[in-house]
Amino acid sequence: MSDSPAKVAAVLAQLDRVILGKGQQLRLCLACLLARGHLLIEDIPGVGKTMLAHALAKTLGLSLQRIQFTSDLLPSDVLGVSVFDRNSGEFRFQHGPIFSQLVLADEINRASPKSQSALLEAMEEHQVTLDGKTMALPDPFFVIATQNPLDQAGTFPLPESQLDRFLMRVHLGYPAAAEERELLHGTDRRELVATLGAVLDQHSLRELQRQVLAMHISPALLDYVQALVAHTRNRLDVRHGLSPRAAIGLVRAARAWTLIEGRSAVTPEHVQAVFAAVVEHRIRHDAASTGLATRLLEAVPIP
Amino acid sequence: MQALLWAAACCVLAAGANLRAVPIWVLATAFAAGGARLLLARRGSGPPPPMVLVPVAALAIFALLLKFRTFNGVTAGTALLCLMAGLKLLETRAPRDLHVIVLIIYFLCLAALLHSESFWLLVYVIGVCWLATAMLLQQTVTRPGPTWRMGLRHASRILAHALPLAFFLWLLFPRLAEPLWQVRDEGSTATTGLSDTMDPGDISNLVLSDDIAFRAHFAGAVPMVRNRYWRGPVLEEFDGRTWRRNDRPAYASAATAPPPSGSLVYAYSIGLEPYPHNWIYALDRPVRWDLEHARLSDSGVLERRDPVSQPIDVVMTSVAGATTAGALAHYQRARDLALPPGRNPRTAELARQMRATHPDERDYARSVLGMLHDQAFYYVLTPPRLGQNSVDDFMFESRRGFCGHYASAFAVMMRAAGIPARVVTGYLGGQENPYGGYWIVRQSDAHAWVEIWVEGSGWLRIDPTAAIASARVEQQGSVDNVNALLGIDLHLRGSWLADIGLRVDALRQIWRERILQFDQSAQQSLLQQLSVPLPDTGKFALLLAICVGSAFAWMSWQARREFSAPSRDRAVRAFERLCERLAKVGLRRDAHEGAEAFAARIGLARPELGPALRELMRQYSELRYGEDARDRAAVKRLARSMRALRLS
């Protein structure tokens, strides 16, 4: 318990060395993972999404698989397939890429809804059922999905109900000038990632995830969360207010943020810090939603 | 919707307590209004718009005003309350309206108790109040939303808490010798009972009624059932068919003669149920009574100025025997000898013949009784109808009748023979209640008999019905006065149901004597027995005001404490005060800004304030959102350091 701030700081320091100048986004990603949620990154290619996934996997000591989603991707390409083994004369299940502790689902909106839902169901259930057999997924199971917002031709955008499965959505965005210069100047990131060692083992990751749930939630804080949620339900520029699942996710993410901050009680600031990432993709997923979370926060006084 | 349903149900129950006092159209209007609201609620709509509500209310209240001409008085007030309950239901929109309805229900319950003092009504009204209180709780306690069962339980606890206070007030509240307001009896409800006229056939309706006429307590000797004749109205005017009470009674001198030594004296109290007449039932000749505005008429009946519209208790002493010493006044003799000319000629002829052979009055009376006994006269409760000459028809044709017929015929026989006679109606006998030690006299004990004037002896009571041979008494049901006539004193009527009835009646008697009759004098004597100094009204009012005031103060203090956890509240107050001070120096916190974010922002603008403020705000956050939010000492410390922070 006492060394958890140190562990978190070490993780963040290592990630920071790879993904430059994105401290806030890195923290959100870590919070999402510690809260046992899945992450959706919406960004153009080449800003380091894959790099982030690799760095996370290395730092946390997780196995990583990448699935490139395309329009002809089949569910079996994600989940796996039963193959007839001629030698033994039996069907053998060949595990798909989803059987991994960290799954990077690249450009998820390119695949057909059928394949999308295969992934999303596995995310929700933490298990895969094929040919009548149910197989559990590895225990820390974390999906980072990416979406390309620019190129919308021939894509199947995730419906809001599916977006709800992701605890957070973050934008990485372009690096600032100084960081970009260092990026250009410095060593190849790929090599850098390859040299990274694990900062956490799986046991201490689970311990951190458990500690997230122990963060104190006071009635005053719940008043605030409820006021926020109620406000989204009463606003005209919000098509559908936040669901109870979203509210639960908000509290969970705020708890993880509290842990990262090294505090023991969730405060309104912690809720505000994760609010945009947790809420924006659930309310609206178009370009107009960017400033909405801030506007919502500003409209609700802290009780 | 559910709350509305409960409110409507409680209103119906409360209106039910006032069922007999409120005109039926008022109830119908109120029910229609409430029912309309329920229908609207079922369809999911709200109350009707004001342009419907206002005319409906105005119309209903105008109709009420037209009917009563006033809103004063218990009946008009109750009707208005009923109407209001219905109309309020119709316009119910918010919880506030339901609160008003509960208030109306409480008032309706109170109004019901102004109309009647029955024990069962009190129980019923308490039940209604219980439900209404539960509803009120359901409406006011919003936070955890208690279930109805919890609400009912809480309501019973509240009512139980009120009991000691109610008892205390009942015991000590100054009684007024006269009621504060006159409860007028518009249109008395008493329907059964003796009236001041008697047609042949009148009493038979009465003897089938089980209603209680009155109860009697004997302090000493109890007269034999044969002598337990409770005298009521004395009927002295006869028109050939109907006997009437003379409507202008003369009153005997106020000084009543002391009971002659050696005569039998009965001391008793009589608890009368209300009836719309002013006579007081008494045994034989009352000589003492504790009743205001009551006098003895020249017919020997105790009469009050006003009708007995409320249950009253009278303590009386009577002398056995109907005798009155002295001579019969001239006008009385003329009145008690008068017979309508040309009516009942055959009876008159028979009387003259028999009187010729019996010059002595007693002999003559005895021979008439003998005739009734020997000849084929029958006692039946359903006699044939009689014509205008009712006595002739009865004596010579039908020969079937009951006490009214016999008393009427006997009195005519006496008068025709020149003996002053009058018909007395009242009750005979009564049933003993062994559980209460008192006697219950019911309407079924109603009876009629005759008194004749015998020179030198005064009035003699003669019961011609008793002369009929018992073999010719036709028993129908359990007619008490028949048993009484036969000299049978019934103690119990056998069945266990009747037994329970007697026990309940004994309880009711206790209720009446101990609770309802607890008046000023009873209160004073009780307080003296308890050696509690008698409070005078002013002091008592002051004491009461102090008690109620301090109780309210205590309750509001409790409520304040309950609704605001002071430790957390204090932290917030200290924080808000600090924010106000910061705002004065131009550092304004946005409403949505967290304390620590605010401190961080100030740290940028005023670096010298930064570290201290950040620390304070961090402490505040920990206290407000942390686990030890109720750590009073920490809150106190924080408040102190917040106050101590220098901003300049």
mmCIF file of N, CA, C and O in Angstrom, chain B residues 306-384:
data_model
loop_
_atom_site.group_PDB
_atom_site.id
_atom_site.type_symbol
_atom_site.label_atom_id
_atom_site.label_comp_id
_atom_site.label_asym_id
_atom_site.label_seq_id
_atom_site.Cartn_x
_atom_site.Cartn_y
_atom_site.Cartn_z
ATOM 1 N N ASP B 306 -85.071 22.161 28.533
ATOM 2 C CA ASP B 306 -84.687 21.833 27.154
ATOM 3 C C ASP B 306 -84.801 20.325 26.931
ATOM 4 O O ASP B 306 -84.743 19.548 27.869
ATOM 5 N N PRO B 307 -84.923 19.946 25.679
ATOM 6 C CA PRO B 307 -84.924 18.506 25.388
ATOM 7 C C PRO B 307 -83.596 17.858 25.796
ATOM 8 O O PRO B 307 -82.575 18.536 25.902
ATOM 9 N N VAL B 308 -83.659 16.570 26.001
ATOM 10 C CA VAL B 308 -82.445 15.836 26.375
ATOM 11 C C VAL B 308 -81.700 15.528 25.072
ATOM 12 O O VAL B 308 -81.836 14.461 24.501
ATOM 13 N N SER B 309 -80.903 16.481 24.623
ATOM 14 C CA SER B 309 -80.237 16.288 23.330
ATOM 15 C C SER B 309 -78.844 15.702 23.495
ATOM 16 O O SER B 309 -78.235 15.274 22.528
ATOM 17 N N GLN B 310 -78.329 15.707 24.698
ATOM 18 C CA GLN B 310 -77.021 15.108 24.969
ATOM 19 C C GLN B 310 -77.230 14.010 26.010
ATOM 20 O O GLN B 310 -78.178 14.068 26.780
ATOM 21 N N PRO B 311 -76.351 13.045 26.037
ATOM 22 C CA PRO B 311 -76.451 12.071 27.124
ATOM 23 C C PRO B 311 -76.230 12.786 28.460
ATOM 24 O O PRO B 311 -75.290 13.555 28.605
ATOM 25 N N ILE B 312 -77.144 12.578 29.393
ATOM 26 C CA ILE B 312 -76.950 13.209 30.708
ATOM 27 C C ILE B 312 -77.142 12.171 31.804
ATOM 28 O O ILE B 312 -77.795 11.157 31.605
ATOM 29 N N ASP B 313 -76.546 12.477 32.930
ATOM 30 C CA ASP B 313 -76.741 11.640 34.120
ATOM 31 C C ASP B 313 -77.501 12.450 35.154
ATOM 32 O O ASP B 313 -77.165 13.606 35.390
ATOM 33 N N VAL B 314 -78.504 11.835 35.766
ATOM 34 C CA VAL B 314 -79.268 12.521 36.797
ATOM 35 C C VAL B 314 -79.265 11.634 38.036
ATOM 36 O O VAL B 314 -79.535 10.442 37.945
ATOM 37 N N VAL B 315 -78.911 12.239 39.146
ATOM 38 C CA VAL B 315 -78.994 11.503 40.412
ATOM 39 C C VAL B 315 -80.322 11.864 41.057
ATOM 40 O O VAL B 315 -80.654 13.048 41.169
ATOM 41 N N MET B 316 -81.087 10.861 41.427
ATOM 42 C CA MET B 316 -82.451 11.130 41.882
ATOM 43 C C MET B 316 -82.783 10.298 43.099
ATOM 44 O O MET B 316 -82.159 9.274 43.373
ATOM 45 N N THR B 317 -83.796 10.766 43.811
ATOM 46 C CA THR B 317 -84.387 9.988 44.889
ATOM 47 C C THR B 317 -85.884 9.951 44.641
ATOM 48 O O THR B 317 -86.481 10.982 44.319
ATOM 49 N N SER B 318 -86.470 8.785 44.737
ATOM 50 C CA SER B 318 -87.904 8.648 44.504
ATOM 51 C C SER B 318 -88.549 7.966 45.692
ATOM 52 O O SER B 318 -87.927 7.167 46.388
ATOM 53 N N VAL B 319 -89.824 8.303 45.863
ATOM 54 C CA VAL B 319 -90.614 7.640 46.899
ATOM 55 C C VAL B 319 -91.486 6.607 46.212
ATOM 56 O O VAL B 319 -92.078 6.888 45.167
ATOM 57 N N ALA B 320 -91.522 5.433 46.794
ATOM 58 C CA ALA B 320 -92.302 4.366 46.185
ATOM 59 C C ALA B 320 -93.786 4.698 46.251
ATOM 60 O O ALA B 320 -94.256 5.361 47.168
ATOM 61 N N GLY B 321 -94.504 4.246 45.229
ATOM 62 C CA GLY B 321 -95.939 4.496 45.186
ATOM 63 C C GLY B 321 -96.216 5.812 44.502
ATOM 64 O O GLY B 321 -95.466 6.766 44.646
ATOM 65 N N ALA B 322 -97.248 5.844 43.738
ATOM 66 C CA ALA B 322 -97.521 7.036 42.960
ATOM 67 C C ALA B 322 -98.369 8.040 43.725
ATOM 68 O O ALA B 322 -98.871 8.989 43.166
ATOM 69 N N THR B 323 -98.561 7.801 44.965
ATOM 70 C CA THR B 323 -99.517 8.618 45.732
ATOM 71 C C THR B 323 -99.063 10.058 45.836
ATOM 72 O O THR B 323 -97.887 10.356 45.931
ATOM 73 N N THR B 324 -100.014 10.932 45.804
ATOM 74 C CA THR B 324 -99.766 12.331 46.084
ATOM 75 C C THR B 324 -100.726 12.714 47.194
ATOM 76 O O THR B 324 -101.929 12.466 47.100
ATOM 77 N N ALA B 325 -100.174 13.271 48.215
ATOM 78 C CA ALA B 325 -101.044 13.665 49.335
ATOM 79 C C ALA B 325 -101.912 14.839 48.903
ATOM 80 O O ALA B 325 -101.610 15.540 47.951
ATOM 81 N N GLY B 326 -103.025 15.056 49.616
ATOM 82 C CA GLY B 326 -103.870 16.207 49.358
ATOM 83 C C GLY B 326 -104.969 15.901 48.364
ATOM 84 O O GLY B 326 -105.212 14.746 48.004
ATOM 85 N N ALA B 327 -105.597 16.950 47.947
ATOM 86 C CA ALA B 327 -106.755 16.786 47.078
ATOM 87 C C ALA B 327 -106.347 17.056 45.647
ATOM 88 O O ALA B 327 -105.322 17.657 45.376
ATOM 89 N N LEU B 328 -107.220 16.589 44.747
ATOM 90 C CA LEU B 328 -106.981 16.807 43.339
ATOM 91 C C LEU B 328 -107.532 18.186 42.988
ATOM 92 O O LEU B 328 -108.669 18.509 43.323
ATOM 93 N N ALA B 329 -106.724 18.966 42.318
ATOM 94 C CA ALA B 329 -107.178 20.299 41.938
ATOM 95 C C ALA B 329 -108.364 20.182 40.986
ATOM 96 O O ALA B 329 -108.498 19.186 40.265
ATOM 97 N N HIS B 330 -109.137 21.213 40.990
ATOM 98 C CA HIS B 330 -110.368 21.174 40.206
ATOM 99 C C HIS B 330 -110.087 20.980 38.721
ATOM 100 O O HIS B 330 -110.693 20.137 38.071
ATOM 101 N N TYR B 331 -109.127 21.743 38.258
ATOM 102 C CA TYR B 331 -108.849 21.656 36.810
ATOM 103 C C TYR B 331 -108.286 20.288 36.445
ATOM 104 O O TYR B 331 -108.518 19.747 35.371
ATOM 105 N N GLN B 332 -107.581 19.694 37.425
ATOM 106 C CA GLN B 332 -107.009 18.374 37.145
ATOM 107 C C GLN B 332 -108.115 17.335 37.060
ATOM 108 O O GLN B 332 -108.117 16.474 36.189
ATOM 109 N N ARG B 333 -109.035 17.456 37.994
ATOM 110 C CA ARG B 333 -110.149 16.513 37.994
ATOM 111 C C ARG B 333 -110.915 16.604 36.683
ATOM 112 O O ARG B 333 -111.241 15.588 36.062
ATOM 113 N N ALA B 334 -111.177 17.851 36.255
ATOM 114 C CA ALA B 334 -111.923 18.038 35.010
ATOM 115 C C ALA B 334 -111.149 17.421 33.841
ATOM 116 O O ALA B 334 -111.706 16.741 32.979
ATOM 117 N N ARG B 335 -109.819 17.609 33.850
ATOM 118 C CA ARG B 335 -109.005 17.118 32.754
ATOM 119 C C ARG B 335 -108.984 15.590 32.735
ATOM 120 O O ARG B 335 -109.046 14.960 31.684
ATOM 121 N N ASP B 336 -108.936 14.995 33.911
ATOM 122 C CA ASP B 336 -108.776 13.535 33.955
ATOM 123 C C ASP B 336 -110.103 12.797 33.934
ATOM 124 O O ASP B 336 -110.148 11.580 34.126
ATOM 125 N N LEU B 337 -111.168 13.568 33.784
ATOM 126 C CA LEU B 337 -112.472 12.915 33.629
ATOM 127 C C LEU B 337 -113.027 13.100 32.229
ATOM 128 O O LEU B 337 -113.992 12.453 31.854
ATOM 129 N N ALA B 338 -112.398 13.982 31.462
ATOM 130 C CA ALA B 338 -112.969 14.365 30.173
ATOM 131 C C ALA B 338 -112.939 13.211 29.197
ATOM 132 O O ALA B 338 -111.938 12.501 29.080
ATOM 133 N N LEU B 339 -114.049 13.014 28.528
ATOM 134 C CA LEU B 339 -114.115 12.044 27.442
ATOM 135 C C LEU B 339 -114.744 12.758 26.260
ATOM 136 O O LEU B 339 -115.635 13.587 26.428
ATOM 137 N N PRO B 340 -114.280 12.471 25.055
ATOM 138 C CA PRO B 340 -114.901 13.128 23.896
ATOM 139 C C PRO B 340 -116.353 12.702 23.775
ATOM 140 O O PRO B 340 -116.643 11.494 23.856
ATOM 141 N N PRO B 341 -117.265 13.639 23.615
ATOM 142 C CA PRO B 341 -118.698 13.284 23.568
ATOM 143 C C PRO B 341 -118.992 12.446 22.330
ATOM 144 O O PRO B 341 -118.458 12.687 21.246
ATOM 145 N N GLY B 342 -119.841 11.429 22.532
ATOM 146 C CA GLY B 342 -120.323 10.637 21.406
ATOM 147 C C GLY B 342 -119.357 9.581 20.920
ATOM 148 O O GLY B 342 -119.667 8.851 19.989
ATOM 149 N N ARG B 343 -118.197 9.474 21.569
ATOM 150 C CA ARG B 343 -117.254 8.455 21.107
ATOM 151 C C ARG B 343 -117.293 7.275 22.073
ATOM 152 O O ARG B 343 -117.540 7.436 23.267
ATOM 153 N N ASN B 344 -117.025 6.117 21.583
ATOM 154 C CA ASN B 344 -116.984 4.887 22.369
ATOM 155 C C ASN B 344 -118.226 4.714 23.263
ATOM 156 O O ASN B 344 -118.131 4.504 24.465
ATOM 157 N N PRO B 345 -119.436 4.789 22.672
ATOM 158 C CA PRO B 345 -120.654 4.744 23.494
ATOM 159 C C PRO B 345 -120.851 3.405 24.204
ATOM 160 O O PRO B 345 -121.305 3.358 25.344
ATOM 161 N N ARG B 346 -120.448 2.318 23.587
ATOM 162 C CA ARG B 346 -120.709 1.010 24.207
ATOM 163 C C ARG B 346 -119.858 0.841 25.457
ATOM 164 O O ARG B 346 -120.335 0.324 26.468
ATOM 165 N N THR B 347 -118.650 1.323 25.408
ATOM 166 C CA THR B 347 -117.790 1.228 26.582
ATOM 167 C C THR B 347 -118.360 2.078 27.715
ATOM 168 O O THR B 347 -118.395 1.661 28.878
ATOM 169 N N ALA B 348 -118.819 3.264 27.343
ATOM 170 C CA ALA B 348 -119.387 4.152 28.360
ATOM 171 C C ALA B 348 -120.590 3.498 29.019
ATOM 172 O O ALA B 348 -120.755 3.544 30.255
ATOM 173 N N GLU B 349 -121.379 2.846 28.213
ATOM 174 C CA GLU B 349 -122.589 2.188 28.738
ATOM 175 C C GLU B 349 -122.193 1.060 29.700
ATOM 176 O O GLU B 349 -122.724 0.933 30.799
ATOM 177 N N LEU B 350 -121.204 0.274 29.278
ATOM 178 C CA LEU B 350 -120.730 -0.835 30.118
ATOM 179 C C LEU B 350 -120.200 -0.295 31.435
ATOM 180 O O LEU B 350 -120.486 -0.836 32.511
ATOM 181 N N ALA B 351 -119.448 0.816 31.357
ATOM 182 C CA ALA B 351 -118.866 1.395 32.563
ATOM 183 C C ALA B 351 -119.980 1.827 33.510
ATOM 184 O O ALA B 351 -119.892 1.590 34.720
ATOM 185 N N ARG B 352 -121.008 2.470 32.971
ATOM 186 C CA ARG B 352 -122.104 2.922 33.837
ATOM 187 C C ARG B 352 -122.758 1.745 34.539
ATOM 188 O O ARG B 352 -123.022 1.773 35.723
ATOM 189 N N GLN B 353 -122.976 0.658 33.765
ATOM 190 C CA GLN B 353 -123.613 -0.530 34.357
ATOM 191 C C GLN B 353 -122.763 -1.113 35.475
ATOM 192 O O GLN B 353 -123.257 -1.395 36.560
ATOM 193 N N MET B 354 -121.483 -1.255 35.215
ATOM 194 C CA MET B 354 -120.628 -1.891 36.221
ATOM 195 C C MET B 354 -120.456 -0.996 37.428
ATOM 196 O O MET B 354 -120.385 -1.457 38.563
ATOM 197 N N ARG B 355 -120.386 0.297 37.160
ATOM 198 C CA ARG B 355 -120.185 1.239 38.272
ATOM 199 C C ARG B 355 -121.398 1.206 39.201
ATOM 200 O O ARG B 355 -121.262 1.362 40.413
ATOM 201 N N ALA B 356 -122.579 0.970 38.632
ATOM 202 C CA ALA B 356 -123.793 0.948 39.431
ATOM 203 C C ALA B 356 -123.717 -0.140 40.483
ATOM 204 O O ALA B 356 -124.227 0.028 41.589
ATOM 205 N N THR B 357 -123.060 -1.231 40.153
ATOM 206 C CA THR B 357 -122.979 -2.317 41.140
ATOM 207 C C THR B 357 -121.767 -2.187 42.041
ATOM 208 O O THR B 357 -121.632 -2.899 43.012
ATOM 209 N N HIS B 358 -120.815 -1.318 41.694
ATOM 210 C CA HIS B 358 -119.618 -1.168 42.517
ATOM 211 C C HIS B 358 -119.431 0.285 42.877
ATOM 212 O O HIS B 358 -118.726 1.016 42.193
ATOM 213 N N PRO B 359 -120.033 0.740 43.930
ATOM 214 C CA PRO B 359 -119.920 2.170 44.282
ATOM 215 C C PRO B 359 -118.502 2.528 44.715
ATOM 216 O O PRO B 359 -118.069 3.658 44.525
ATOM 217 N N ASP B 360 -117.779 1.600 45.274
ATOM 218 C CA ASP B 360 -116.415 1.915 45.726
ATOM 219 C C ASP B 360 -115.466 1.908 44.533
ATOM 220 O O ASP B 360 -115.513 1.044 43.673
ATOM 221 N N GLU B 361 -114.566 2.934 44.481
ATOM 222 C CA GLU B 361 -113.670 3.057 43.318
ATOM 223 C C GLU B 361 -112.766 1.836 43.169
ATOM 224 O O GLU B 361 -112.567 1.312 42.087
ATOM 225 N N ARG B 362 -112.206 1.388 44.315
ATOM 226 C CA ARG B 362 -111.295 0.244 44.223
ATOM 227 C C ARG B 362 -112.033 -1.010 43.767
ATOM 228 O O ARG B 362 -111.520 -1.780 42.943
ATOM 229 N N ASP B 363 -113.230 -1.184 44.316
ATOM 230 C CA ASP B 363 -114.026 -2.346 43.917
ATOM 231 C C ASP B 363 -114.290 -2.326 42.423
ATOM 232 O O ASP B 363 -114.154 -3.334 41.722
ATOM 233 N N TYR B 364 -114.641 -1.125 41.964
ATOM 234 C CA TYR B 364 -114.961 -1.002 40.549
ATOM 235 C C TYR B 364 -113.738 -1.341 39.689
ATOM 236 O O TYR B 364 -113.830 -2.127 38.748
ATOM 237 N N ALA B 365 -112.603 -0.762 40.080
ATOM 238 C CA ALA B 365 -111.377 -1.024 39.308
ATOM 239 C C ALA B 365 -111.070 -2.510 39.325
ATOM 240 O O ALA B 365 -110.700 -3.120 38.292
ATOM 241 N N ARG B 366 -111.210 -3.124 40.486
ATOM 242 C CA ARG B 366 -110.914 -4.549 40.593
ATOM 243 C C ARG B 366 -111.835 -5.359 39.685
ATOM 244 O O ARG B 366 -111.408 -6.323 39.045
ATOM 245 N N SER B 367 -113.132 -4.940 39.636
ATOM 246 C CA SER B 367 -114.059 -5.708 38.806
ATOM 247 C C SER B 367 -113.722 -5.554 37.322
ATOM 248 O O SER B 367 -113.843 -6.499 36.549
ATOM 249 N N VAL B 368 -113.251 -4.348 36.936
ATOM 250 C CA VAL B 368 -112.862 -4.186 35.524
ATOM 251 C C VAL B 368 -111.656 -5.071 35.223
ATOM 252 O O VAL B 368 -111.600 -5.742 34.192
ATOM 253 N N LEU B 369 -110.674 -5.079 36.137
ATOM 254 C CA LEU B 369 -109.502 -5.951 35.945
ATOM 255 C C LEU B 369 -109.928 -7.407 35.860
ATOM 256 O O LEU B 369 -109.424 -8.182 35.039
ATOM 257 N N GLY B 370 -110.908 -7.761 36.721
ATOM 258 C CA GLY B 370 -111.405 -9.130 36.705
ATOM 259 C C GLY B 370 -112.025 -9.465 35.368
ATOM 260 O O GLY B 370 -111.831 -10.556 34.835
ATOM 261 N N MET B 371 -112.748 -8.480 34.827
ATOM 262 C CA MET B 371 -113.357 -8.720 33.530
ATOM 263 C C MET B 371 -112.279 -8.987 32.476
ATOM 264 O O MET B 371 -112.386 -9.903 31.665
ATOM 265 N N LEU B 372 -111.197 -8.163 32.521
ATOM 266 C CA LEU B 372 -110.123 -8.358 31.550
ATOM 267 C C LEU B 372 -109.485 -9.730 31.718
ATOM 268 O O LEU B 372 -109.050 -10.372 30.758
ATOM 269 N N HIS B 373 -109.432 -10.188 32.960
ATOM 270 C CA HIS B 373 -108.800 -11.475 33.223
ATOM 271 C C HIS B 373 -109.685 -12.631 32.811
ATOM 272 O O HIS B 373 -109.214 -13.623 32.235
ATOM 273 N N ASP B 374 -110.993 -12.485 33.090
ATOM 274 C CA ASP B 374 -111.884 -13.618 32.890
ATOM 275 C C ASP B 374 -112.320 -13.761 31.444
ATOM 276 O O ASP B 374 -112.488 -14.865 30.949
ATOM 277 N N GLN B 375 -112.563 -12.625 30.814
ATOM 278 C CA GLN B 375 -113.066 -12.733 29.447
ATOM 279 C C GLN B 375 -111.913 -12.957 28.479
ATOM 280 O O GLN B 375 -110.756 -12.868 28.841
ATOM 281 N N ALA B 376 -112.253 -13.218 27.241
ATOM 282 C CA ALA B 376 -111.252 -13.692 26.270
ATOM 283 C C ALA B 376 -110.445 -12.540 25.687
ATOM 284 O O ALA B 376 -110.525 -12.230 24.504
ATOM 285 N N PHE B 377 -109.693 -11.858 26.556
ATOM 286 C CA PHE B 377 -108.778 -10.827 26.058
ATOM 287 C C PHE B 377 -107.394 -11.443 25.841
ATOM 288 O O PHE B 377 -106.942 -12.228 26.660
ATOM 289 N N TYR B 378 -106.801 -11.041 24.714
ATOM 290 C CA TYR B 378 -105.506 -11.623 24.367
ATOM 291 C C TYR B 378 -104.453 -10.523 24.308
ATOM 292 O O TYR B 378 -104.734 -9.400 23.909
ATOM 293 N N TYR B 379 -103.253 -10.909 24.720
ATOM 294 C CA TYR B 379 -102.122 -9.991 24.568
ATOM 295 C C TYR B 379 -101.376 -10.381 23.305
ATOM 296 O O TYR B 379 -100.763 -11.433 23.239
ATOM 297 N N VAL B 380 -101.469 -9.529 22.293
ATOM 298 C CA VAL B 380 -100.747 -9.809 21.055
ATOM 299 C C VAL B 380 -100.014 -8.539 20.629
ATOM 300 O O VAL B 380 -100.407 -7.433 20.988
ATOM 301 N N LEU B 381 -98.964 -8.734 19.866
ATOM 302 C CA LEU B 381 -98.197 -7.566 19.409
ATOM 303 C C LEU B 381 -98.668 -7.071 18.054
ATOM 304 O O LEU B 381 -98.310 -5.980 17.623
ATOM 305 N N THR B 382 -99.450 -7.916 17.345
ATOM 306 C CA THR B 382 -99.950 -7.481 16.037
ATOM 307 C C THR B 382 -101.467 -7.528 16.068
ATOM 308 O O THR B 382 -102.082 -8.422 15.479
ATOM 309 N N PRO B 383 -102.057 -6.554 16.761
ATOM 310 C CA PRO B 383 -103.522 -6.570 16.872
ATOM 311 C C PRO B 383 -104.158 -6.067 15.587
ATOM 312 O O PRO B 383 -103.491 -5.405 14.786
ATOM 313 N N PRO B 384 -105.441 -6.401 15.387
ATOM 314 C CA PRO B 384 -106.132 -5.877 14.203
ATOM 315 C C PRO B 384 -106.294 -4.358 14.300
ATOM 316 O O PRO B 384 -106.226 -3.782 15.377
#
